[in-house]
Amino acid sequence: KNQVEQSPQSLIILEGKNCTLQCNYTVSPFSNLRWYKQDTGRGPVSLTIMTFSENTKSNGRYTATLDADTKQSSLHITASQLSDSASYICVVSALDLGAGSYQLTFGKGTKLSVIP
Amino acid sequence: DSGVTQTPKHLITATGQRVTLRCSPRSGDLSVYWYQQSLDQGLQFLIQYYNGEERAKGNILERFSAQQFPDLHSELNLSSLELGDSALYFCASSVGGSEPTYEQYFGPGTRLTVT
């Protein structure tokens, strides 16, 4: 069964500090991995999409890494801001050969709180 | 603002009832996806339509159904509602239907409360 596990479940950091969120997956066959930011009560917003051949991808202060061998990804946030407070969701896409379509498996997210 | 619109924003109804959620994709997007997010749960993919045709199916209950109309807007129908159906329902859209790296843009969601 395809699964995506994220850690930690929640994290509190001081404004200006860096942090790293983890994502482990058992999805197969892997197609791509995405990180989303979701503010409370709002729809997710895409931060990065990485395919099998990409190890690192940045979007401003957000840097995602992917190790397809160990099936791990991380999202590093640099110089955190109060507006970074949100849930960060890891999503892995796999090809469903039987259905002939791509299926997304979502992690439960890491809730990040940035405090002054 | 993602460009994806969903109505209504909030919906309160009783068990056993039927409701319809509506989604209008971004201009130019052909795919619409529906997701359910229960309290403290991750997003669950329900179903995808591409240019009017069902493209992929996730964990959608038989009591739920969806369709995409010729103008590309989509409706998600939930029937015989149960308390456990209370959740945020998100719609997302993308340009393509099967290319896995297409960006998905999410709407603001409809919060359904079943009492």
PDB file of N, CA, C and O in Angstrom, chain B residues 37-97:
ATOM      1  N   GLN B  37     -10.847  16.590   3.060  1.00  0.00           N
ATOM      2  CA  GLN B  37      -9.918  16.737   4.184  1.00  0.00           C
ATOM      3  C   GLN B  37     -10.723  16.767   5.474  1.00  0.00           C
ATOM      4  O   GLN B  37     -11.373  17.757   5.788  1.00  0.00           O
ATOM      5  N   SER B  38     -10.662  15.667   6.205  1.00  0.00           N
ATOM      6  CA  SER B  38     -11.366  15.594   7.487  1.00  0.00           C
ATOM      7  C   SER B  38     -10.489  16.184   8.573  1.00  0.00           C
ATOM      8  O   SER B  38      -9.285  16.348   8.395  1.00  0.00           O
ATOM      9  N   LEU B  39     -11.114  16.473   9.710  1.00  0.00           N
ATOM     10  CA  LEU B  39     -10.392  17.090  10.827  1.00  0.00           C
ATOM     11  C   LEU B  39      -9.214  16.212  11.210  1.00  0.00           C
ATOM     12  O   LEU B  39      -9.354  15.013  11.430  1.00  0.00           O
ATOM     13  N   ASP B  40      -8.049  16.819  11.277  1.00  0.00           N
ATOM     14  CA  ASP B  40      -6.828  16.121  11.673  1.00  0.00           C
ATOM     15  C   ASP B  40      -6.417  14.995  10.722  1.00  0.00           C
ATOM     16  O   ASP B  40      -5.572  14.173  11.069  1.00  0.00           O
ATOM     17  N   GLN B  41      -7.030  14.952   9.553  1.00  0.00           N
ATOM     18  CA  GLN B  41      -6.641  13.952   8.568  1.00  0.00           C
ATOM     19  C   GLN B  41      -5.996  14.630   7.369  1.00  0.00           C
ATOM     20  O   GLN B  41      -6.198  15.804   7.110  1.00  0.00           O
ATOM     21  N   GLY B  42      -5.253  13.873   6.648  1.00  0.00           N
ATOM     22  CA  GLY B  42      -4.650  14.383   5.427  1.00  0.00           C
ATOM     23  C   GLY B  42      -5.671  14.499   4.316  1.00  0.00           C
ATOM     24  O   GLY B  42      -6.789  14.013   4.424  1.00  0.00           O
ATOM     25  N   LEU B  43      -5.254  15.137   3.263  1.00  0.00           N
ATOM     26  CA  LEU B  43      -6.101  15.229   2.084  1.00  0.00           C
ATOM     27  C   LEU B  43      -6.271  13.852   1.455  1.00  0.00           C
ATOM     28  O   LEU B  43      -5.315  13.105   1.315  1.00  0.00           O
ATOM     29  N   GLN B  44      -7.496  13.557   1.077  1.00  0.00           N
ATOM     30  CA  GLN B  44      -7.789  12.299   0.400  1.00  0.00           C
ATOM     31  C   GLN B  44      -8.285  12.630  -1.010  1.00  0.00           C
ATOM     32  O   GLN B  44      -9.244  13.380  -1.172  1.00  0.00           O
ATOM     33  N   PHE B  45      -7.632  12.048  -1.997  1.00  0.00           N
ATOM     34  CA  PHE B  45      -8.038  12.258  -3.377  1.00  0.00           C
ATOM     35  C   PHE B  45      -9.320  11.476  -3.642  1.00  0.00           C
ATOM     36  O   PHE B  45      -9.414  10.294  -3.333  1.00  0.00           O
ATOM     37  N   LEU B  46     -10.303  12.138  -4.222  1.00  0.00           N
ATOM     38  CA  LEU B  46     -11.579  11.474  -4.512  1.00  0.00           C
ATOM     39  C   LEU B  46     -11.682  11.087  -5.980  1.00  0.00           C
ATOM     40  O   LEU B  46     -11.878   9.912  -6.314  1.00  0.00           O
ATOM     41  N   ILE B  47     -11.570  12.067  -6.869  1.00  0.00           N
ATOM     42  CA  ILE B  47     -11.795  11.784  -8.284  1.00  0.00           C
ATOM     43  C   ILE B  47     -11.243  12.926  -9.132  1.00  0.00           C
ATOM     44  O   ILE B  47     -11.127  14.049  -8.659  1.00  0.00           O
ATOM     45  N   GLN B  48     -10.890  12.580 -10.386  1.00  0.00           N
ATOM     46  CA  GLN B  48     -10.401  13.560 -11.341  1.00  0.00           C
ATOM     47  C   GLN B  48     -11.194  13.467 -12.633  1.00  0.00           C
ATOM     48  O   GLN B  48     -11.491  12.373 -13.109  1.00  0.00           O
ATOM     49  N   TYR B  49     -11.523  14.628 -13.186  1.00  0.00           N
ATOM     50  CA  TYR B  49     -12.125  14.707 -14.519  1.00  0.00           C
ATOM     51  C   TYR B  49     -11.212  15.512 -15.429  1.00  0.00           C
ATOM     52  O   TYR B  49     -10.581  16.486 -15.002  1.00  0.00           O
ATOM     53  N   TYR B  50     -11.141  15.070 -16.667  1.00  0.00           N
ATOM     54  CA  TYR B  50     -10.360  15.789 -17.669  1.00  0.00           C
ATOM     55  C   TYR B  50     -11.234  16.013 -18.889  1.00  0.00           C
ATOM     56  O   TYR B  50     -11.672  15.050 -19.516  1.00  0.00           O
ATOM     57  N   ASN B  51     -11.489  17.261 -19.179  1.00  0.00           N
ATOM     58  CA  ASN B  51     -12.262  17.639 -20.358  1.00  0.00           C
ATOM     59  C   ASN B  51     -13.583  16.862 -20.452  1.00  0.00           C
ATOM     60  O   ASN B  51     -13.957  16.392 -21.526  1.00  0.00           O
ATOM     61  N   GLY B  52     -14.238  16.720 -19.316  1.00  0.00           N
ATOM     62  CA  GLY B  52     -15.549  16.099 -19.287  1.00  0.00           C
ATOM     63  C   GLY B  52     -15.573  14.612 -19.025  1.00  0.00           C
ATOM     64  O   GLY B  52     -16.635  14.036 -18.778  1.00  0.00           O
ATOM     65  N   GLU B  53     -14.398  13.979 -19.057  1.00  0.00           N
ATOM     66  CA  GLU B  53     -14.340  12.530 -18.867  1.00  0.00           C
ATOM     67  C   GLU B  53     -13.662  12.194 -17.536  1.00  0.00           C
ATOM     68  O   GLU B  53     -12.694  12.839 -17.135  1.00  0.00           O
ATOM     69  N   GLU B  54     -14.137  11.149 -16.877  1.00  0.00           N
ATOM     70  CA  GLU B  54     -13.478  10.690 -15.656  1.00  0.00           C
ATOM     71  C   GLU B  54     -12.091  10.174 -16.005  1.00  0.00           C
ATOM     72  O   GLU B  54     -11.940   9.341 -16.892  1.00  0.00           O
ATOM     73  N   ARG B  55     -11.073  10.654 -15.304  1.00  0.00           N
ATOM     74  CA  ARG B  55      -9.693  10.275 -15.627  1.00  0.00           C
ATOM     75  C   ARG B  55      -9.074   9.377 -14.566  1.00  0.00           C
ATOM     76  O   ARG B  55      -8.328   8.459 -14.878  1.00  0.00           O
ATOM     77  N   ALA B  56      -9.336   9.664 -13.308  1.00  0.00           N
ATOM     78  CA  ALA B  56      -8.763   8.852 -12.225  1.00  0.00           C
ATOM     79  C   ALA B  56      -9.723   8.851 -11.041  1.00  0.00           C
ATOM     80  O   ALA B  56     -10.460   9.803 -10.825  1.00  0.00           O
ATOM     81  N   LYS B  57      -9.686   7.739 -10.327  1.00  0.00           N
ATOM     82  CA  LYS B  57     -10.570   7.583  -9.190  1.00  0.00           C
ATOM     83  C   LYS B  57      -9.750   7.240  -7.964  1.00  0.00           C
ATOM     84  O   LYS B  57      -8.870   6.380  -8.031  1.00  0.00           O
ATOM     85  N   GLY B  58     -10.050   7.882  -6.860  1.00  0.00           N
ATOM     86  CA  GLY B  58      -9.358   7.599  -5.606  1.00  0.00           C
ATOM     87  C   GLY B  58     -10.311   6.949  -4.630  1.00  0.00           C
ATOM     88  O   GLY B  58     -11.084   6.072  -4.975  1.00  0.00           O
ATOM     89  N   ASN B  59     -10.263   7.412  -3.394  1.00  0.00           N
ATOM     90  CA  ASN B  59     -11.083   6.825  -2.330  1.00  0.00           C
ATOM     91  C   ASN B  59     -12.473   7.442  -2.268  1.00  0.00           C
ATOM     92  O   ASN B  59     -12.904   7.938  -1.238  1.00  0.00           O
ATOM     93  N   ILE B  60     -13.188   7.366  -3.352  1.00  0.00           N
ATOM     94  CA  ILE B  60     -14.513   7.980  -3.383  1.00  0.00           C
ATOM     95  C   ILE B  60     -15.569   6.940  -3.047  1.00  0.00           C
ATOM     96  O   ILE B  60     -15.578   5.840  -3.590  1.00  0.00           O
ATOM     97  N   LEU B  61     -16.441   7.296  -2.101  1.00  0.00           N
ATOM     98  CA  LEU B  61     -17.503   6.388  -1.688  1.00  0.00           C
ATOM     99  C   LEU B  61     -18.557   6.273  -2.787  1.00  0.00           C
ATOM    100  O   LEU B  61     -18.724   7.172  -3.609  1.00  0.00           O
ATOM    101  N   GLU B  62     -19.295   5.184  -2.749  1.00  0.00           N
ATOM    102  CA  GLU B  62     -20.355   4.989  -3.751  1.00  0.00           C
ATOM    103  C   GLU B  62     -21.465   6.013  -3.583  1.00  0.00           C
ATOM    104  O   GLU B  62     -22.182   6.326  -4.543  1.00  0.00           O
ATOM    105  N   ARG B  63     -21.612   6.556  -2.376  1.00  0.00           N
ATOM    106  CA  ARG B  63     -22.636   7.573  -2.117  1.00  0.00           C
ATOM    107  C   ARG B  63     -22.261   8.919  -2.746  1.00  0.00           C
ATOM    108  O   ARG B  63     -23.058   9.839  -2.805  1.00  0.00           O
ATOM    109  N   PHE B  64     -21.017   9.032  -3.190  1.00  0.00           N
ATOM    110  CA  PHE B  64     -20.537  10.274  -3.783  1.00  0.00           C
ATOM    111  C   PHE B  64     -20.428  10.095  -5.297  1.00  0.00           C
ATOM    112  O   PHE B  64     -20.043   9.023  -5.786  1.00  0.00           O
ATOM    113  N   SER B  65     -20.701  11.148  -6.023  1.00  0.00           N
ATOM    114  CA  SER B  65     -20.520  11.108  -7.464  1.00  0.00           C
ATOM    115  C   SER B  65     -20.123  12.499  -7.937  1.00  0.00           C
ATOM    116  O   SER B  65     -20.339  13.491  -7.232  1.00  0.00           O
ATOM    117  N   ALA B  66     -19.536  12.560  -9.099  1.00  0.00           N
ATOM    118  CA  ALA B  66     -19.107  13.848  -9.633  1.00  0.00           C
ATOM    119  C   ALA B  66     -19.314  13.858 -11.135  1.00  0.00           C
ATOM    120  O   ALA B  66     -19.500  12.809 -11.767  1.00  0.00           O
ATOM    121  N   GLN B  67     -19.286  15.042 -11.691  1.00  0.00           N
ATOM    122  CA  GLN B  67     -19.299  15.179 -13.138  1.00  0.00           C
ATOM    123  C   GLN B  67     -18.669  16.507 -13.523  1.00  0.00           C
ATOM    124  O   GLN B  67     -18.590  17.430 -12.701  1.00  0.00           O
ATOM    125  N   GLN B  68     -18.216  16.554 -14.767  1.00  0.00           N
ATOM    126  CA  GLN B  68     -17.665  17.788 -15.312  1.00  0.00           C
ATOM    127  C   GLN B  68     -18.478  18.143 -16.551  1.00  0.00           C
ATOM    128  O   GLN B  68     -18.672  17.317 -17.435  1.00  0.00           O
ATOM    129  N   PHE B  69     -18.912  19.370 -16.599  1.00  0.00           N
ATOM    130  CA  PHE B  69     -19.816  19.820 -17.641  1.00  0.00           C
ATOM    131  C   PHE B  69     -19.053  20.395 -18.833  1.00  0.00           C
ATOM    132  O   PHE B  69     -17.849  20.647 -18.738  1.00  0.00           O
ATOM    133  N   PRO B  70     -19.740  20.591 -19.966  1.00  0.00           N
ATOM    134  CA  PRO B  70     -19.059  21.115 -21.155  1.00  0.00           C
ATOM    135  C   PRO B  70     -18.340  22.445 -20.928  1.00  0.00           C
ATOM    136  O   PRO B  70     -17.328  22.714 -21.577  1.00  0.00           O
ATOM    137  N   ASP B  71     -18.828  23.270 -19.996  1.00  0.00           N
ATOM    138  CA  ASP B  71     -18.108  24.525 -19.725  1.00  0.00           C
ATOM    139  C   ASP B  71     -16.964  24.308 -18.740  1.00  0.00           C
ATOM    140  O   ASP B  71     -16.331  25.268 -18.297  1.00  0.00           O
ATOM    141  N   LEU B  72     -16.698  23.072 -18.400  1.00  0.00           N
ATOM    142  CA  LEU B  72     -15.590  22.584 -17.560  1.00  0.00           C
ATOM    143  C   LEU B  72     -15.800  22.762 -16.067  1.00  0.00           C
ATOM    144  O   LEU B  72     -14.954  22.302 -15.279  1.00  0.00           O
ATOM    145  N   HIS B  73     -16.900  23.376 -15.659  1.00  0.00           N
ATOM    146  CA  HIS B  73     -17.123  23.405 -14.228  1.00  0.00           C
ATOM    147  C   HIS B  73     -17.514  21.999 -13.775  1.00  0.00           C
ATOM    148  O   HIS B  73     -17.939  21.159 -14.587  1.00  0.00           O
ATOM    149  N   SER B  74     -17.350  21.746 -12.497  1.00  0.00           N
ATOM    150  CA  SER B  74     -17.606  20.401 -11.977  1.00  0.00           C
ATOM    151  C   SER B  74     -18.491  20.472 -10.744  1.00  0.00           C
ATOM    152  O   SER B  74     -18.518  21.488 -10.039  1.00  0.00           O
ATOM    153  N   GLU B  75     -19.217  19.413 -10.523  1.00  0.00           N
ATOM    154  CA  GLU B  75     -20.053  19.284  -9.333  1.00  0.00           C
ATOM    155  C   GLU B  75     -19.754  17.965  -8.640  1.00  0.00           C
ATOM    156  O   GLU B  75     -19.566  16.940  -9.310  1.00  0.00           O
ATOM    157  N   LEU B  76     -19.712  18.028  -7.322  1.00  0.00           N
ATOM    158  CA  LEU B  76     -19.542  16.830  -6.499  1.00  0.00           C
ATOM    159  C   LEU B  76     -20.834  16.643  -5.722  1.00  0.00           C
ATOM    160  O   LEU B  76     -21.247  17.542  -4.988  1.00  0.00           O
ATOM    161  N   ASN B  77     -21.475  15.503  -5.930  1.00  0.00           N
ATOM    162  CA  ASN B  77     -22.737  15.197  -5.272  1.00  0.00           C
ATOM    163  C   ASN B  77     -22.507  14.216  -4.134  1.00  0.00           C
ATOM    164  O   ASN B  77     -21.895  13.158  -4.335  1.00  0.00           O
ATOM    165  N   LEU B  78     -22.962  14.579  -2.955  1.00  0.00           N
ATOM    166  CA  LEU B  78     -22.817  13.722  -1.781  1.00  0.00           C
ATOM    167  C   LEU B  78     -24.223  13.365  -1.294  1.00  0.00           C
ATOM    168  O   LEU B  78     -25.020  14.263  -1.004  1.00  0.00           O
ATOM    169  N   SER B  79     -24.518  12.083  -1.203  1.00  0.00           N
ATOM    170  CA  SER B  79     -25.866  11.680  -0.821  1.00  0.00           C
ATOM    171  C   SER B  79     -25.843  10.791   0.419  1.00  0.00           C
ATOM    172  O   SER B  79     -24.785  10.324   0.845  1.00  0.00           O
ATOM    173  N   SER B  80     -27.024  10.607   1.003  1.00  0.00           N
ATOM    174  CA  SER B  80     -27.171   9.797   2.229  1.00  0.00           C
ATOM    175  C   SER B  80     -26.091  10.179   3.231  1.00  0.00           C
ATOM    176  O   SER B  80     -25.364   9.329   3.757  1.00  0.00           O
ATOM    177  N   LEU B  81     -25.991  11.464   3.486  1.00  0.00           N
ATOM    178  CA  LEU B  81     -24.886  11.992   4.279  1.00  0.00           C
ATOM    179  C   LEU B  81     -24.850  11.413   5.686  1.00  0.00           C
ATOM    180  O   LEU B  81     -25.893  11.192   6.323  1.00  0.00           O
ATOM    181  N   GLU B  82     -23.631  11.189   6.145  1.00  0.00           N
ATOM    182  CA  GLU B  82     -23.382  10.681   7.490  1.00  0.00           C
ATOM    183  C   GLU B  82     -22.538  11.708   8.251  1.00  0.00           C
ATOM    184  O   GLU B  82     -21.898  12.572   7.637  1.00  0.00           O
ATOM    185  N   LEU B  83     -22.524  11.574   9.573  1.00  0.00           N
ATOM    186  CA  LEU B  83     -21.747  12.513  10.383  1.00  0.00           C
ATOM    187  C   LEU B  83     -20.280  12.529   9.949  1.00  0.00           C
ATOM    188  O   LEU B  83     -19.635  13.579   9.930  1.00  0.00           O
ATOM    189  N   GLY B  84     -19.775  11.370   9.580  1.00  0.00           N
ATOM    190  CA  GLY B  84     -18.375  11.249   9.188  1.00  0.00           C
ATOM    191  C   GLY B  84     -18.038  11.920   7.874  1.00  0.00           C
ATOM    192  O   GLY B  84     -16.860  12.024   7.513  1.00  0.00           O
ATOM    193  N   ASP B  85     -19.034  12.389   7.155  1.00  0.00           N
ATOM    194  CA  ASP B  85     -18.779  13.099   5.897  1.00  0.00           C
ATOM    195  C   ASP B  85     -18.440  14.557   6.145  1.00  0.00           C
ATOM    196  O   ASP B  85     -18.057  15.279   5.215  1.00  0.00           O
ATOM    197  N   SER B  86     -18.594  15.004   7.376  1.00  0.00           N
ATOM    198  CA  SER B  86     -18.233  16.386   7.712  1.00  0.00           C
ATOM    199  C   SER B  86     -16.745  16.577   7.444  1.00  0.00           C
ATOM    200  O   SER B  86     -15.903  15.842   7.973  1.00  0.00           O
ATOM    201  N   ALA B  87     -16.424  17.559   6.619  1.00  0.00           N
ATOM    202  CA  ALA B  87     -15.033  17.751   6.203  1.00  0.00           C
ATOM    203  C   ALA B  87     -14.940  19.001   5.340  1.00  0.00           C
ATOM    204  O   ALA B  87     -15.944  19.625   4.999  1.00  0.00           O
ATOM    205  N   LEU B  88     -13.705  19.335   5.013  1.00  0.00           N
ATOM    206  CA  LEU B  88     -13.439  20.348   3.991  1.00  0.00           C
ATOM    207  C   LEU B  88     -13.312  19.627   2.658  1.00  0.00           C
ATOM    208  O   LEU B  88     -12.578  18.636   2.557  1.00  0.00           O
ATOM    209  N   TYR B  89     -14.006  20.118   1.666  1.00  0.00           N
ATOM    210  CA  TYR B  89     -13.912  19.530   0.332  1.00  0.00           C
ATOM    211  C   TYR B  89     -13.241  20.553  -0.583  1.00  0.00           C
ATOM    212  O   TYR B  89     -13.715  21.677  -0.753  1.00  0.00           O
ATOM    213  N   PHE B  90     -12.112  20.131  -1.146  1.00  0.00           N
ATOM    214  CA  PHE B  90     -11.358  21.009  -2.025  1.00  0.00           C
ATOM    215  C   PHE B  90     -11.482  20.545  -3.468  1.00  0.00           C
ATOM    216  O   PHE B  90     -11.517  19.353  -3.769  1.00  0.00           O
ATOM    217  N   CYS B  91     -11.491  21.523  -4.319  1.00  0.00           N
ATOM    218  CA  CYS B  91     -11.409  21.294  -5.749  1.00  0.00           C
ATOM    219  C   CYS B  91     -10.076  21.876  -6.204  1.00  0.00           C
ATOM    220  O   CYS B  91      -9.611  22.896  -5.669  1.00  0.00           O
ATOM    221  N   ALA B  92      -9.443  21.218  -7.151  1.00  0.00           N
ATOM    222  CA  ALA B  92      -8.214  21.738  -7.742  1.00  0.00           C
ATOM    223  C   ALA B  92      -8.323  21.608  -9.247  1.00  0.00           C
ATOM    224  O   ALA B  92      -9.101  20.790  -9.756  1.00  0.00           O
ATOM    225  N   SER B  93      -7.554  22.410  -9.958  1.00  0.00           N
ATOM    226  CA  SER B  93      -7.552  22.282 -11.414  1.00  0.00           C
ATOM    227  C   SER B  93      -6.132  22.332 -11.941  1.00  0.00           C
ATOM    228  O   SER B  93      -5.208  22.822 -11.277  1.00  0.00           O
ATOM    229  N   SER B  94      -5.944  21.765 -13.113  1.00  0.00           N
ATOM    230  CA  SER B  94      -4.658  21.810 -13.790  1.00  0.00           C
ATOM    231  C   SER B  94      -4.888  21.864 -15.284  1.00  0.00           C
ATOM    232  O   SER B  94      -5.963  21.532 -15.776  1.00  0.00           O
ATOM    233  N   VAL B  95      -3.826  22.236 -15.988  1.00  0.00           N
ATOM    234  CA  VAL B  95      -3.936  22.374 -17.438  1.00  0.00           C
ATOM    235  C   VAL B  95      -4.179  21.029 -18.090  1.00  0.00           C
ATOM    236  O   VAL B  95      -5.086  20.846 -18.900  1.00  0.00           O
ATOM    237  N   GLY B  96      -3.308  20.056 -17.717  1.00  0.00           N
ATOM    238  CA  GLY B  96      -3.370  18.759 -18.360  1.00  0.00           C
ATOM    239  C   GLY B  96      -4.092  17.729 -17.526  1.00  0.00           C
ATOM    240  O   GLY B  96      -4.539  18.001 -16.416  1.00  0.00           O
ATOM    241  N   GLY B  97      -4.142  16.499 -18.068  1.00  0.00           N
ATOM    242  CA  GLY B  97      -4.864  15.456 -17.372  1.00  0.00           C
ATOM    243  C   GLY B  97      -4.021  14.301 -16.910  1.00  0.00           C
ATOM    244  O   GLY B  97      -4.295  13.700 -15.887  1.00  0.00           O
TER     245      GLY B  97
END
